[in-house]
Amino acid sequence: MWTKTAVTELLGIRYPLLQAGMIGAARADLAAAVSMAGGLGTLGAAGMNADELHREMKAIRLKTNCPYSVNLHIPMKEVLPDEGRLEEVCELLQPYWEELGLQPLNALASVRREAAYKQALFEEQLAVILEESVPIVSFSYGVLDNDWIDRLKHRGIKLIGTATTVSEGAHLEHQGVDLVVGQGSEAGGERATFLGAAEQAAVGTIALTPLLADALHVPVIAAGGVMDGRGIAAALALGAAGVQLGTAFLTCPESDASRRTKEALLTSMEESTVLTRSYTGRYARTIRNKFIADLSDEDHRLLPYPYQEALTRPIREAAEEQERVSCMAVWSGQASRLLTRELPAGDLVRRLVKETDVALDRLRRL
Ligand SMILES: Cc1cc2nc3c(=O)[nH]c(=O)nc-3n(C[C@H](O)[C@H](O)[C@H](O)COP(=O)(O)O)c2cc1C
C-alpha cells in the first residue's frame, strides 16, 4: 500500500503527504486542516515572533492532537553591501516607492538592522520550539548548528532539512536530519540552495528525486510541481517516500494568501512564473509582473539576501495592501494551472489520496 512509507512511520501520519510551510500563507488553520485529514500540516513560521508562534501552535493544538510541523528559515550570513551599491538599488526601486506613495526609507539603517534581526528572530523561534516540544521541525536555506541539532533531537523532535542538490542532501544527512525534502526547480517560492550558486542548482524534480533517493539513507520527500495524484504517483515511482506540496494548498480557504494572490494563481499558466532575485535577493519562483520585468535586466546590481528583501519589503507590503499585482510578490510553482478554486484543505488531502490510488491503478493496468 503506497500510504505506508518510511515518512508516515517516522512522522506518525496517515499519508505521506506534507503541506509546505509557507511564510505568509500557512498558519494554524491550514496546518491543522491538513494534519486532521491525515497529512502533515506545517506552520510557515519563519516570520513569526515568539508570541505569534505560541499563539499559532496553541491554535493548532486546540483543533487537533495530530502531528504537525513548524517551518523555519536558517539565517544567512552575507557581507553588508557598501553604500554605493545600496544607493544604486534605491535608485532602481525609487519609481515603485513613488507609485505606491511610500515614505522615504533609510536604506543603510534598514539593511544594517535586517541581518541582526533575522538571527535574533531565529533564536527566539528555536527557544519557543524547545519550550513547547513541537513534534517536527522543517527548515530551509542551510543547516542548523550542531548545538541546536543536539538540543532539538534530545527533545525527540524530528528534523526535516531541504536540499536542491545531492551534495546538500548529503550534508544535511551527515548533520543528522531525519528526512530530506528535495526541492525541484518547478517549486514555488525561494530556492533553498545553500551550497554553491542557486542558478546551477535549478534541478527539476524528476531528476533530483531519484538522485537523492539513491544517494541518501534517510527518506526523501519530493517537492516542486506536484499538484495532484499523478504527480504523487510519479514522485513515489522516482524513489520518494513522501511528497511535499505548496502551491496546491495556496487557494484553499484556510490559506492566508490574499484574495488578489489567489486570483493571480488561479489565472496563471505554466509560462507565467520566473525565477527572480528581485524581491529578496534569493532566486524565487514567482508570477512574472512589471516589477520583475523591470528589474530583471538589473539582476547584477541587486543586493544579496537578506538585504534586497529589507529594501523591497515596504514595496511588497504596500502592493499587497493596495492590491497592485504589478508589484506584488506572488510565489507560485510551475504547475499552478492545475489549481482548484477554494477546495478546503482536508478535502484536497482526501482528493489527492484518491487520485493517487487511481494513478497507481492505471499504471498497474498498463
Ligand atoms: C507561497 C509560498 C511560500 C513558501 N514559503 C516557504 C517557506 O517559508 N519555507 C520553506 O521552506 N519553503 C517555502 N516555500 C517552498 C515550499 O517549501 C516548496 O518547496 C514548494 O512549495 C514546492 O513546490 P510547489 O509550490 O510546486 O508545490 C514556499 C512556497 C510557496 C509557493
mmCIF file of C-alpha atoms and ligand atoms in Angstrom:
data_model
loop_
_atom_site.group_PDB
_atom_site.id
_atom_site.type_symbol
_atom_site.label_atom_id
_atom_site.label_comp_id
_atom_site.label_asym_id
_atom_site.label_seq_id
_atom_site.Cartn_x
_atom_site.Cartn_y
_atom_site.Cartn_z
ATOM 1 C CA MET A 1 0.000 0.000 0.000
ATOM 2 C CA TRP A 2 1.556 3.333 -1.083
ATOM 3 C CA THR A 3 0.243 5.130 2.005
ATOM 4 C CA LYS A 4 2.661 3.269 4.320
ATOM 5 C CA THR A 5 6.192 4.578 3.817
ATOM 6 C CA ALA A 6 9.239 5.460 5.901
ATOM 7 C CA VAL A 7 7.834 9.007 6.075
ATOM 8 C CA THR A 8 4.479 8.009 7.568
ATOM 9 C CA GLU A 9 6.261 5.733 10.028
ATOM 10 C CA LEU A 10 8.806 8.327 11.156
ATOM 11 C CA LEU A 11 6.320 11.191 11.428
ATOM 12 C CA GLY A 12 3.348 9.211 12.736
ATOM 13 C CA ILE A 13 0.972 10.379 9.985
ATOM 14 C CA ARG A 14 -1.561 8.507 7.830
ATOM 15 C CA TYR A 15 -0.497 9.645 4.348
ATOM 16 C CA PRO A 16 2.994 10.571 3.106
ATOM 17 C CA LEU A 17 1.689 13.987 2.055
ATOM 18 C CA LEU A 18 3.191 17.149 3.516
ATOM 19 C CA GLN A 19 1.877 20.679 3.174
ATOM 20 C CA ALA A 20 4.805 23.049 2.748
ATOM 21 C CA GLY A 21 5.410 25.593 5.491
ATOM 22 C CA MET A 22 4.777 28.756 3.517
ATOM 23 C CA ILE A 23 5.661 32.071 5.085
ATOM 24 C CA GLY A 24 2.689 34.437 4.995
ATOM 25 C CA ALA A 25 0.257 31.754 3.783
ATOM 26 C CA ALA A 26 0.396 28.722 6.076
ATOM 27 C CA ARG A 27 -0.879 29.494 9.540
ATOM 28 C CA ALA A 28 -2.716 27.385 12.135
ATOM 29 C CA ASP A 29 -5.962 26.910 10.175
ATOM 30 C CA LEU A 30 -4.251 25.422 7.140
ATOM 31 C CA ALA A 31 -1.764 23.298 9.093
ATOM 32 C CA ALA A 32 -4.475 21.898 11.392
ATOM 33 C CA ALA A 33 -6.807 21.068 8.478
ATOM 34 C CA VAL A 34 -4.081 19.138 6.641
ATOM 35 C CA SER A 35 -2.967 17.261 9.768
ATOM 36 C CA MET A 36 -6.559 16.372 10.696
ATOM 37 C CA ALA A 37 -7.024 14.892 7.213
ATOM 38 C CA GLY A 38 -4.010 12.607 7.731
ATOM 39 C CA GLY A 39 -1.244 14.597 6.023
ATOM 40 C CA LEU A 40 1.424 16.675 7.748
ATOM 41 C CA GLY A 41 0.332 20.283 8.206
ATOM 42 C CA THR A 42 3.131 22.813 8.575
ATOM 43 C CA LEU A 43 3.168 26.243 10.125
ATOM 44 C CA GLY A 44 5.023 28.719 7.893
ATOM 45 C CA ALA A 45 6.603 30.270 10.959
ATOM 46 C CA ALA A 46 9.695 31.972 9.560
ATOM 47 C CA GLY A 47 8.354 35.495 10.075
ATOM 48 C CA MET A 48 6.698 34.867 13.453
ATOM 49 C CA ASN A 49 7.960 36.207 16.755
ATOM 50 C CA ALA A 50 7.661 34.226 19.992
ATOM 51 C CA ASP A 51 4.159 35.467 20.829
ATOM 52 C CA GLU A 52 2.756 34.690 17.390
ATOM 53 C CA LEU A 53 4.402 31.289 17.373
ATOM 54 C CA HIS A 54 2.963 30.383 20.790
ATOM 55 C CA ARG A 55 -0.465 31.578 19.627
ATOM 56 C CA GLU A 56 -0.422 29.680 16.326
ATOM 57 C CA MET A 57 0.785 26.450 17.923
ATOM 58 C CA LYS A 58 -1.878 26.724 20.585
ATOM 59 C CA ALA A 59 -4.488 27.237 17.856
ATOM 60 C CA ILE A 60 -3.337 24.029 16.149
ATOM 61 C CA ARG A 61 -3.401 22.074 19.401
ATOM 62 C CA LEU A 62 -6.930 23.294 20.150
ATOM 63 C CA LYS A 63 -8.078 21.759 16.873
ATOM 64 C CA THR A 64 -6.092 18.529 16.758
ATOM 65 C CA ASN A 65 -3.704 16.170 18.529
ATOM 66 C CA CYS A 66 -2.285 15.014 15.192
ATOM 67 C CA PRO A 67 1.397 15.662 14.473
ATOM 68 C CA TYR A 68 2.251 18.933 12.736
ATOM 69 C CA SER A 69 5.454 20.681 11.896
ATOM 70 C CA VAL A 70 6.929 24.158 12.180
ATOM 71 C CA ASN A 71 8.989 25.567 9.300
ATOM 72 C CA LEU A 72 11.854 27.978 9.862
ATOM 73 C CA HIS A 73 14.399 29.746 7.678
ATOM 74 C CA ILE A 74 18.066 29.384 8.578
ATOM 75 C CA PRO A 75 19.510 32.932 8.638
ATOM 76 C CA MET A 76 22.236 33.560 6.048
ATOM 77 C CA LYS A 77 25.416 35.392 6.870
ATOM 78 C CA GLU A 78 26.106 37.727 3.948
ATOM 79 C CA VAL A 79 28.546 40.641 3.894
ATOM 80 C CA LEU A 80 26.840 44.011 4.257
ATOM 81 C CA PRO A 81 26.825 45.801 0.846
ATOM 82 C CA ASP A 82 28.648 49.119 0.579
ATOM 83 C CA GLU A 83 26.758 52.406 0.465
ATOM 84 C CA GLY A 84 27.356 52.849 -3.278
ATOM 85 C CA ARG A 85 25.525 49.611 -4.075
ATOM 86 C CA LEU A 86 22.748 50.496 -1.703
ATOM 87 C CA GLU A 87 22.228 53.811 -3.438
ATOM 88 C CA GLU A 88 22.106 52.111 -6.847
ATOM 89 C CA VAL A 89 19.390 49.710 -5.721
ATOM 90 C CA CYS A 90 17.441 52.514 -4.058
ATOM 91 C CA GLU A 91 17.518 54.351 -7.390
ATOM 92 C CA LEU A 92 16.141 51.271 -9.132
ATOM 93 C CA LEU A 93 13.344 50.997 -6.574
ATOM 94 C CA GLN A 94 12.510 54.721 -6.497
ATOM 95 C CA PRO A 95 9.737 54.563 -9.153
ATOM 96 C CA TYR A 96 7.907 51.951 -7.047
ATOM 97 C CA TRP A 97 8.239 53.988 -3.871
ATOM 98 C CA GLU A 98 6.609 56.849 -5.731
ATOM 99 C CA GLU A 99 3.941 54.719 -7.401
ATOM 100 C CA LEU A 100 2.913 53.240 -4.047
ATOM 101 C CA GLY A 101 3.141 56.548 -2.172
ATOM 102 C CA LEU A 102 5.738 55.307 0.328
ATOM 103 C CA GLN A 103 7.714 57.460 2.770
ATOM 104 C CA PRO A 104 11.480 57.685 2.058
ATOM 105 C CA LEU A 105 13.463 54.834 3.638
ATOM 106 C CA ASN A 106 16.768 54.996 5.491
ATOM 107 C CA ALA A 107 18.334 52.235 3.409
ATOM 108 C CA LEU A 108 21.525 51.874 5.411
ATOM 109 C CA ALA A 109 19.678 51.573 8.707
ATOM 110 C CA SER A 110 17.243 49.055 7.185
ATOM 111 C CA VAL A 111 19.869 46.695 5.827
ATOM 112 C CA ARG A 112 22.024 47.002 8.967
ATOM 113 C CA ARG A 113 19.060 46.031 11.107
ATOM 114 C CA GLU A 114 17.961 43.170 8.865
ATOM 115 C CA ALA A 115 20.682 40.556 9.396
ATOM 116 C CA ALA A 116 20.819 41.020 13.173
ATOM 117 C CA TYR A 117 17.018 40.970 13.355
ATOM 118 C CA LYS A 118 16.762 37.721 11.362
ATOM 119 C CA GLN A 119 19.362 35.986 13.555
ATOM 120 C CA ALA A 120 17.673 37.121 16.783
ATOM 121 C CA LEU A 121 14.230 36.101 15.492
ATOM 122 C CA PHE A 122 15.515 32.642 14.550
ATOM 123 C CA GLU A 123 16.937 32.057 18.014
ATOM 124 C CA GLU A 124 13.699 33.272 19.587
ATOM 125 C CA GLN A 125 11.756 30.797 17.414
ATOM 126 C CA LEU A 126 14.016 27.888 18.320
ATOM 127 C CA ALA A 127 13.647 28.686 22.010
ATOM 128 C CA VAL A 128 9.830 28.510 21.656
ATOM 129 C CA ILE A 129 10.087 25.230 19.770
ATOM 130 C CA LEU A 130 12.164 23.703 22.553
ATOM 131 C CA GLU A 131 9.861 25.080 25.216
ATOM 132 C CA GLU A 132 6.722 23.740 23.536
ATOM 133 C CA SER A 133 8.280 20.460 22.361
ATOM 134 C CA VAL A 134 6.981 20.778 18.821
ATOM 135 C CA PRO A 135 6.915 17.279 17.281
ATOM 136 C CA ILE A 136 8.552 18.110 13.926
ATOM 137 C CA VAL A 137 10.665 20.990 12.640
ATOM 138 C CA SER A 138 11.439 21.614 8.979
ATOM 139 C CA PHE A 139 13.914 24.172 7.749
ATOM 140 C CA SER A 140 15.326 25.581 4.521
ATOM 141 C CA TYR A 141 18.264 27.689 3.278
ATOM 142 C CA GLY A 142 21.002 25.978 5.221
ATOM 143 C CA VAL A 143 21.932 23.707 8.066
ATOM 144 C CA LEU A 144 21.344 24.092 11.781
ATOM 145 C CA ASP A 145 24.304 24.485 14.133
ATOM 146 C CA ASN A 146 25.272 21.169 15.758
ATOM 147 C CA ASP A 147 24.407 22.510 19.166
ATOM 148 C CA TRP A 148 20.816 23.231 18.089
ATOM 149 C CA ILE A 149 20.543 19.836 16.371
ATOM 150 C CA ASP A 150 21.606 18.128 19.612
ATOM 151 C CA ARG A 151 19.151 20.108 21.718
ATOM 152 C CA LEU A 152 16.220 19.533 19.364
ATOM 153 C CA LYS A 153 16.955 15.842 18.954
ATOM 154 C CA HIS A 154 17.368 15.446 22.689
ATOM 155 C CA ARG A 155 13.716 16.542 22.962
ATOM 156 C CA GLY A 156 12.702 13.886 20.416
ATOM 157 C CA ILE A 157 11.910 16.492 17.752
ATOM 158 C CA LYS A 158 12.121 15.125 14.201
ATOM 159 C CA LEU A 159 14.088 17.280 11.785
ATOM 160 C CA ILE A 160 13.419 17.812 8.087
ATOM 161 C CA GLY A 161 16.043 19.662 6.019
ATOM 162 C CA THR A 162 15.709 20.947 2.446
ATOM 163 C CA ALA A 163 18.138 20.213 -0.397
ATOM 164 C CA THR A 164 18.305 21.307 -4.035
ATOM 165 C CA THR A 165 21.291 19.094 -4.926
ATOM 166 C CA VAL A 166 22.741 15.747 -3.855
ATOM 167 C CA SER A 167 25.633 17.447 -2.045
ATOM 168 C CA GLU A 168 23.207 19.490 0.026
ATOM 169 C CA GLY A 169 21.204 16.325 0.808
ATOM 170 C CA ALA A 170 24.377 14.504 1.895
ATOM 171 C CA HIS A 171 25.389 17.494 4.024
ATOM 172 C CA LEU A 172 22.017 17.512 5.788
ATOM 173 C CA GLU A 173 22.083 13.758 6.316
ATOM 174 C CA HIS A 174 25.603 13.947 7.751
ATOM 175 C CA GLN A 175 24.396 16.642 10.108
ATOM 176 C CA GLY A 176 21.726 14.327 11.477
ATOM 177 C CA VAL A 177 18.395 15.324 9.957
ATOM 178 C CA ASP A 178 15.739 12.588 9.898
ATOM 179 C CA LEU A 179 14.332 13.363 6.452
ATOM 180 C CA VAL A 180 15.326 15.429 3.424
ATOM 181 C CA VAL A 181 12.971 17.395 1.174
ATOM 182 C CA GLY A 182 14.335 17.548 -2.382
ATOM 183 C CA GLN A 183 13.141 20.854 -3.795
ATOM 184 C CA GLY A 184 12.969 20.661 -7.589
ATOM 185 C CA SER A 185 13.224 23.789 -9.708
ATOM 186 C CA GLU A 186 9.491 23.722 -10.530
ATOM 187 C CA ALA A 187 8.800 24.642 -6.905
ATOM 188 C CA GLY A 188 7.079 27.878 -5.948
ATOM 189 C CA GLY A 189 8.839 30.242 -3.559
ATOM 190 C CA GLU A 190 12.511 30.735 -2.858
ATOM 191 C CA ARG A 191 15.178 28.278 -3.965
ATOM 192 C CA ALA A 192 16.506 26.568 -0.838
ATOM 193 C CA THR A 193 20.072 26.335 -2.215
ATOM 194 C CA PHE A 194 22.758 26.810 0.441
ATOM 195 C CA LEU A 195 25.878 25.303 -1.167
ATOM 196 C CA GLY A 196 27.098 26.919 -4.385
ATOM 197 C CA ALA A 197 25.230 29.039 -6.882
ATOM 198 C CA ALA A 198 21.437 28.778 -6.984
ATOM 199 C CA GLU A 199 21.459 29.214 -10.808
ATOM 200 C CA GLN A 200 23.357 25.928 -11.069
ATOM 201 C CA ALA A 201 21.112 24.157 -8.596
ATOM 202 C CA ALA A 202 17.869 24.575 -10.543
ATOM 203 C CA VAL A 203 17.442 20.804 -10.917
ATOM 204 C CA GLY A 204 13.965 19.575 -11.850
ATOM 205 C CA THR A 205 12.007 17.285 -9.512
ATOM 206 C CA ILE A 206 12.112 14.361 -11.953
ATOM 207 C CA ALA A 207 15.924 14.491 -11.996
ATOM 208 C CA LEU A 208 16.546 15.424 -8.359
ATOM 209 C CA THR A 209 14.268 12.880 -6.641
ATOM 210 C CA PRO A 210 15.932 9.624 -7.821
ATOM 211 C CA LEU A 211 19.402 11.168 -7.414
ATOM 212 C CA LEU A 212 18.671 11.970 -3.779
ATOM 213 C CA ALA A 213 16.897 8.637 -3.185
ATOM 214 C CA ASP A 214 19.976 6.771 -4.472
ATOM 215 C CA ALA A 215 22.490 8.852 -2.549
ATOM 216 C CA LEU A 216 20.842 9.158 0.874
ATOM 217 C CA HIS A 217 19.942 6.699 3.617
ATOM 218 C CA VAL A 218 17.266 8.924 5.154
ATOM 219 C CA PRO A 219 13.854 9.086 3.431
ATOM 220 C CA VAL A 220 13.466 11.636 0.655
ATOM 221 C CA ILE A 221 10.396 13.838 0.198
ATOM 222 C CA ALA A 222 9.853 15.196 -3.316
ATOM 223 C CA ALA A 223 8.722 18.818 -3.752
ATOM 224 C CA GLY A 224 8.179 21.037 -6.745
ATOM 225 C CA GLY A 225 5.403 20.996 -9.329
ATOM 226 C CA VAL A 226 3.307 18.289 -7.645
ATOM 227 C CA MET A 227 -0.357 19.263 -7.727
ATOM 228 C CA ASP A 228 -2.362 16.040 -7.950
ATOM 229 C CA GLY A 229 -2.313 12.251 -7.613
ATOM 230 C CA ARG A 230 -0.433 11.812 -10.880
ATOM 231 C CA GLY A 231 2.439 13.887 -9.505
ATOM 232 C CA ILE A 232 2.389 11.963 -6.225
ATOM 233 C CA ALA A 233 2.460 8.599 -8.024
ATOM 234 C CA ALA A 234 5.347 9.836 -10.176
ATOM 235 C CA ALA A 235 7.316 11.040 -7.136
ATOM 236 C CA LEU A 236 6.835 7.687 -5.394
ATOM 237 C CA ALA A 237 7.948 5.883 -8.570
ATOM 238 C CA LEU A 238 11.089 8.027 -8.581
ATOM 239 C CA GLY A 239 12.041 6.816 -5.121
ATOM 240 C CA ALA A 240 10.472 9.429 -2.845
ATOM 241 C CA ALA A 241 8.934 8.177 0.410
ATOM 242 C CA GLY A 242 6.731 11.252 0.621
ATOM 243 C CA VAL A 243 5.670 14.359 -1.271
ATOM 244 C CA GLN A 244 5.502 17.996 -0.205
ATOM 245 C CA LEU A 245 3.040 20.361 -1.883
ATOM 246 C CA GLY A 246 2.992 24.122 -1.519
ATOM 247 C CA THR A 247 1.178 25.850 -4.384
ATOM 248 C CA ALA A 248 -1.628 23.264 -4.350
ATOM 249 C CA PHE A 249 -2.682 24.476 -0.869
ATOM 250 C CA LEU A 250 -2.458 28.216 -1.550
ATOM 251 C CA THR A 251 -6.015 28.647 -2.843
ATOM 252 C CA CYS A 252 -7.633 26.644 -0.029
ATOM 253 C CA PRO A 253 -9.970 28.771 2.121
ATOM 254 C CA GLU A 254 -7.716 28.060 5.136
ATOM 255 C CA SER A 255 -4.684 29.549 3.369
ATOM 256 C CA ASP A 256 -3.693 33.070 4.403
ATOM 257 C CA ALA A 257 -2.772 34.082 0.844
ATOM 258 C CA SER A 258 -4.639 37.265 -0.084
ATOM 259 C CA ARG A 259 -7.676 37.317 -2.360
ATOM 260 C CA ARG A 260 -5.620 39.015 -5.114
ATOM 261 C CA THR A 261 -2.872 36.398 -4.779
ATOM 262 C CA LYS A 262 -5.409 33.588 -5.099
ATOM 263 C CA GLU A 263 -6.878 35.223 -8.204
ATOM 264 C CA ALA A 264 -3.439 35.677 -9.750
ATOM 265 C CA LEU A 265 -2.662 31.999 -9.088
ATOM 266 C CA LEU A 266 -5.977 30.777 -10.484
ATOM 267 C CA THR A 267 -5.476 32.685 -13.739
ATOM 268 C CA SER A 268 -1.792 31.748 -14.143
ATOM 269 C CA MET A 269 -0.366 29.410 -16.773
ATOM 270 C CA GLU A 270 2.689 27.184 -16.949
ATOM 271 C CA GLU A 271 4.669 30.011 -18.596
ATOM 272 C CA SER A 272 3.622 32.620 -16.015
ATOM 273 C CA THR A 273 6.403 32.042 -13.475
ATOM 274 C CA VAL A 274 10.065 33.014 -13.497
ATOM 275 C CA LEU A 275 12.970 32.613 -11.108
ATOM 276 C CA THR A 276 13.812 36.095 -9.906
ATOM 277 C CA ARG A 277 16.033 37.712 -7.263
ATOM 278 C CA SER A 278 14.119 40.987 -7.464
ATOM 279 C CA TYR A 279 12.247 40.684 -4.179
ATOM 280 C CA THR A 280 14.526 39.029 -1.656
ATOM 281 C CA GLY A 281 17.934 38.653 -3.289
ATOM 282 C CA ARG A 282 17.427 34.878 -3.393
ATOM 283 C CA TYR A 283 16.042 33.225 -6.501
ATOM 284 C CA ALA A 284 12.335 32.638 -6.024
ATOM 285 C CA ARG A 285 9.764 31.208 -8.435
ATOM 286 C CA THR A 286 7.243 33.998 -8.776
ATOM 287 C CA ILE A 287 4.472 35.036 -11.149
ATOM 288 C CA ARG A 288 6.071 37.496 -13.556
ATOM 289 C CA ASN A 289 4.854 41.094 -13.277
ATOM 290 C CA LYS A 290 6.040 44.592 -14.188
ATOM 291 C CA PHE A 291 8.308 44.913 -11.122
ATOM 292 C CA ILE A 292 10.137 41.681 -12.018
ATOM 293 C CA ALA A 293 10.304 42.530 -15.735
ATOM 294 C CA ASP A 294 11.771 45.986 -14.990
ATOM 295 C CA LEU A 295 14.351 44.645 -12.535
ATOM 296 C CA SER A 296 15.357 41.534 -14.473
ATOM 297 C CA ASP A 297 17.850 43.471 -16.647
ATOM 298 C CA GLU A 298 19.451 44.790 -13.465
ATOM 299 C CA ASP A 299 19.991 41.425 -11.794
ATOM 300 C CA HIS A 300 23.753 42.016 -11.385
ATOM 301 C CA ARG A 301 23.017 45.191 -9.385
ATOM 302 C CA LEU A 302 20.570 43.616 -6.919
ATOM 303 C CA LEU A 303 21.692 43.003 -3.338
ATOM 304 C CA PRO A 304 22.139 39.559 -1.786
ATOM 305 C CA TYR A 305 19.565 38.138 0.641
ATOM 306 C CA PRO A 306 18.511 39.429 3.170
ATOM 307 C CA TYR A 307 19.420 42.993 2.132
ATOM 308 C CA GLN A 308 17.375 43.093 -1.067
ATOM 309 C CA GLU A 309 14.450 41.852 0.995
ATOM 310 C CA ALA A 310 14.940 44.619 3.555
ATOM 311 C CA LEU A 311 14.685 47.253 0.830
ATOM 312 C CA THR A 312 11.731 45.743 -1.035
ATOM 313 C CA ARG A 313 9.620 44.722 1.989
ATOM 314 C CA PRO A 314 7.722 48.044 2.158
ATOM 315 C CA ILE A 315 7.025 47.730 -1.593
ATOM 316 C CA ARG A 316 5.692 44.190 -1.180
ATOM 317 C CA GLU A 317 3.557 45.131 1.790
ATOM 318 C CA ALA A 318 2.116 48.245 0.143
ATOM 319 C CA ALA A 319 1.484 46.366 -3.120
ATOM 320 C CA GLU A 320 -0.470 43.694 -1.183
ATOM 321 C CA GLU A 321 -2.453 46.310 0.685
ATOM 322 C CA GLN A 322 -3.248 48.292 -2.460
ATOM 323 C CA GLU A 323 -3.854 45.081 -4.438
ATOM 324 C CA ARG A 324 -1.359 46.088 -7.134
ATOM 325 C CA VAL A 325 -0.441 42.873 -8.899
ATOM 326 C CA SER A 326 2.153 44.793 -10.947
ATOM 327 C CA CYS A 327 4.394 44.913 -7.836
ATOM 328 C CA MET A 328 3.047 42.047 -5.698
ATOM 329 C CA ALA A 329 5.283 39.048 -4.998
ATOM 330 C CA VAL A 330 3.126 36.043 -5.876
ATOM 331 C CA TRP A 331 5.240 32.931 -5.214
ATOM 332 C CA SER A 332 3.979 30.036 -7.338
ATOM 333 C CA GLY A 333 5.119 26.662 -8.651
ATOM 334 C CA GLN A 334 5.141 25.915 -12.364
ATOM 335 C CA ALA A 335 2.029 23.718 -12.303
ATOM 336 C CA SER A 336 -0.335 26.333 -10.829
ATOM 337 C CA ARG A 337 -2.687 25.891 -13.787
ATOM 338 C CA LEU A 338 -3.811 22.656 -12.077
ATOM 339 C CA LEU A 339 -5.153 24.612 -9.105
ATOM 340 C CA THR A 340 -8.715 24.090 -7.978
ATOM 341 C CA ARG A 341 -10.689 27.031 -6.691
ATOM 342 C CA GLU A 342 -11.315 27.152 -2.961
ATOM 343 C CA LEU A 343 -11.248 23.430 -2.150
ATOM 344 C CA PRO A 344 -10.953 23.072 1.668
ATOM 345 C CA ALA A 345 -7.554 21.676 2.657
ATOM 346 C CA GLY A 346 -8.957 18.477 4.230
ATOM 347 C CA ASP A 347 -10.935 17.771 1.046
ATOM 348 C CA LEU A 348 -7.828 18.430 -1.002
ATOM 349 C CA VAL A 349 -5.835 15.868 1.016
ATOM 350 C CA ARG A 350 -8.633 13.297 0.572
ATOM 351 C CA ARG A 351 -8.818 14.049 -3.138
ATOM 352 C CA LEU A 352 -5.040 13.676 -3.507
ATOM 353 C CA VAL A 353 -5.229 10.263 -1.841
ATOM 354 C CA LYS A 354 -7.997 9.086 -4.192
ATOM 355 C CA GLU A 355 -6.223 10.454 -7.250
ATOM 356 C CA THR A 356 -3.013 8.668 -6.268
ATOM 357 C CA ASP A 357 -4.940 5.386 -5.955
ATOM 358 C CA VAL A 358 -6.348 5.951 -9.444
ATOM 359 C CA ALA A 359 -2.980 6.921 -10.949
ATOM 360 C CA LEU A 360 -1.251 3.858 -9.477
ATOM 361 C CA ASP A 361 -4.090 1.572 -10.611
ATOM 362 C CA ARG A 362 -3.803 2.942 -14.093
ATOM 363 C CA LEU A 363 -0.087 2.208 -14.122
ATOM 364 C CA ARG A 364 -0.677 -1.347 -12.931
ATOM 365 C CA ARG A 365 -3.128 -1.917 -15.773
ATOM 366 C CA LEU A 366 -0.807 -0.555 -18.462
HETATM 367 C C1 LIG B 1 3.841 30.929 -1.323
HETATM 368 C C2 LIG B 1 4.986 30.042 -0.976
HETATM 369 C C3 LIG B 1 5.711 30.291 0.177
HETATM 370 C C4 LIG B 1 6.766 29.441 0.538
HETATM 371 N N1 LIG B 1 7.403 29.657 1.717
HETATM 372 C C5 LIG B 1 8.312 28.753 2.151
HETATM 373 C C6 LIG B 1 8.844 28.858 3.462
HETATM 374 O O1 LIG B 1 8.517 29.762 4.230
HETATM 375 N N2 LIG B 1 9.744 27.913 3.855
HETATM 376 C C7 LIG B 1 10.122 26.879 3.032
HETATM 377 O O2 LIG B 1 10.908 26.045 3.457
HETATM 378 N N3 LIG B 1 9.633 26.761 1.791
HETATM 379 C C8 LIG B 1 8.719 27.664 1.342
HETATM 380 N N4 LIG B 1 8.174 27.516 0.092
HETATM 381 C C9 LIG B 1 8.638 26.416 -0.784
HETATM 382 C C10 LIG B 1 7.932 25.106 -0.437
HETATM 383 O O3 LIG B 1 8.501 24.578 0.732
HETATM 384 C C11 LIG B 1 8.053 24.021 -1.520
HETATM 385 O O4 LIG B 1 9.392 23.796 -1.851
HETATM 386 C C12 LIG B 1 7.288 24.350 -2.786
HETATM 387 O O5 LIG B 1 6.049 24.952 -2.500
HETATM 388 C C13 LIG B 1 7.045 23.075 -3.580
HETATM 389 O O6 LIG B 1 6.647 23.347 -4.885
HETATM 390 P P1 LIG B 1 5.132 23.614 -5.330
HETATM 391 O O7 LIG B 1 4.842 25.009 -4.882
HETATM 392 O O8 LIG B 1 5.187 23.475 -6.800
HETATM 393 O O9 LIG B 1 4.286 22.595 -4.638
HETATM 394 C C14 LIG B 1 7.128 28.361 -0.306
HETATM 395 C C15 LIG B 1 6.391 28.133 -1.474
HETATM 396 C C16 LIG B 1 5.334 28.951 -1.815
HETATM 397 C C17 LIG B 1 4.554 28.647 -3.068
#
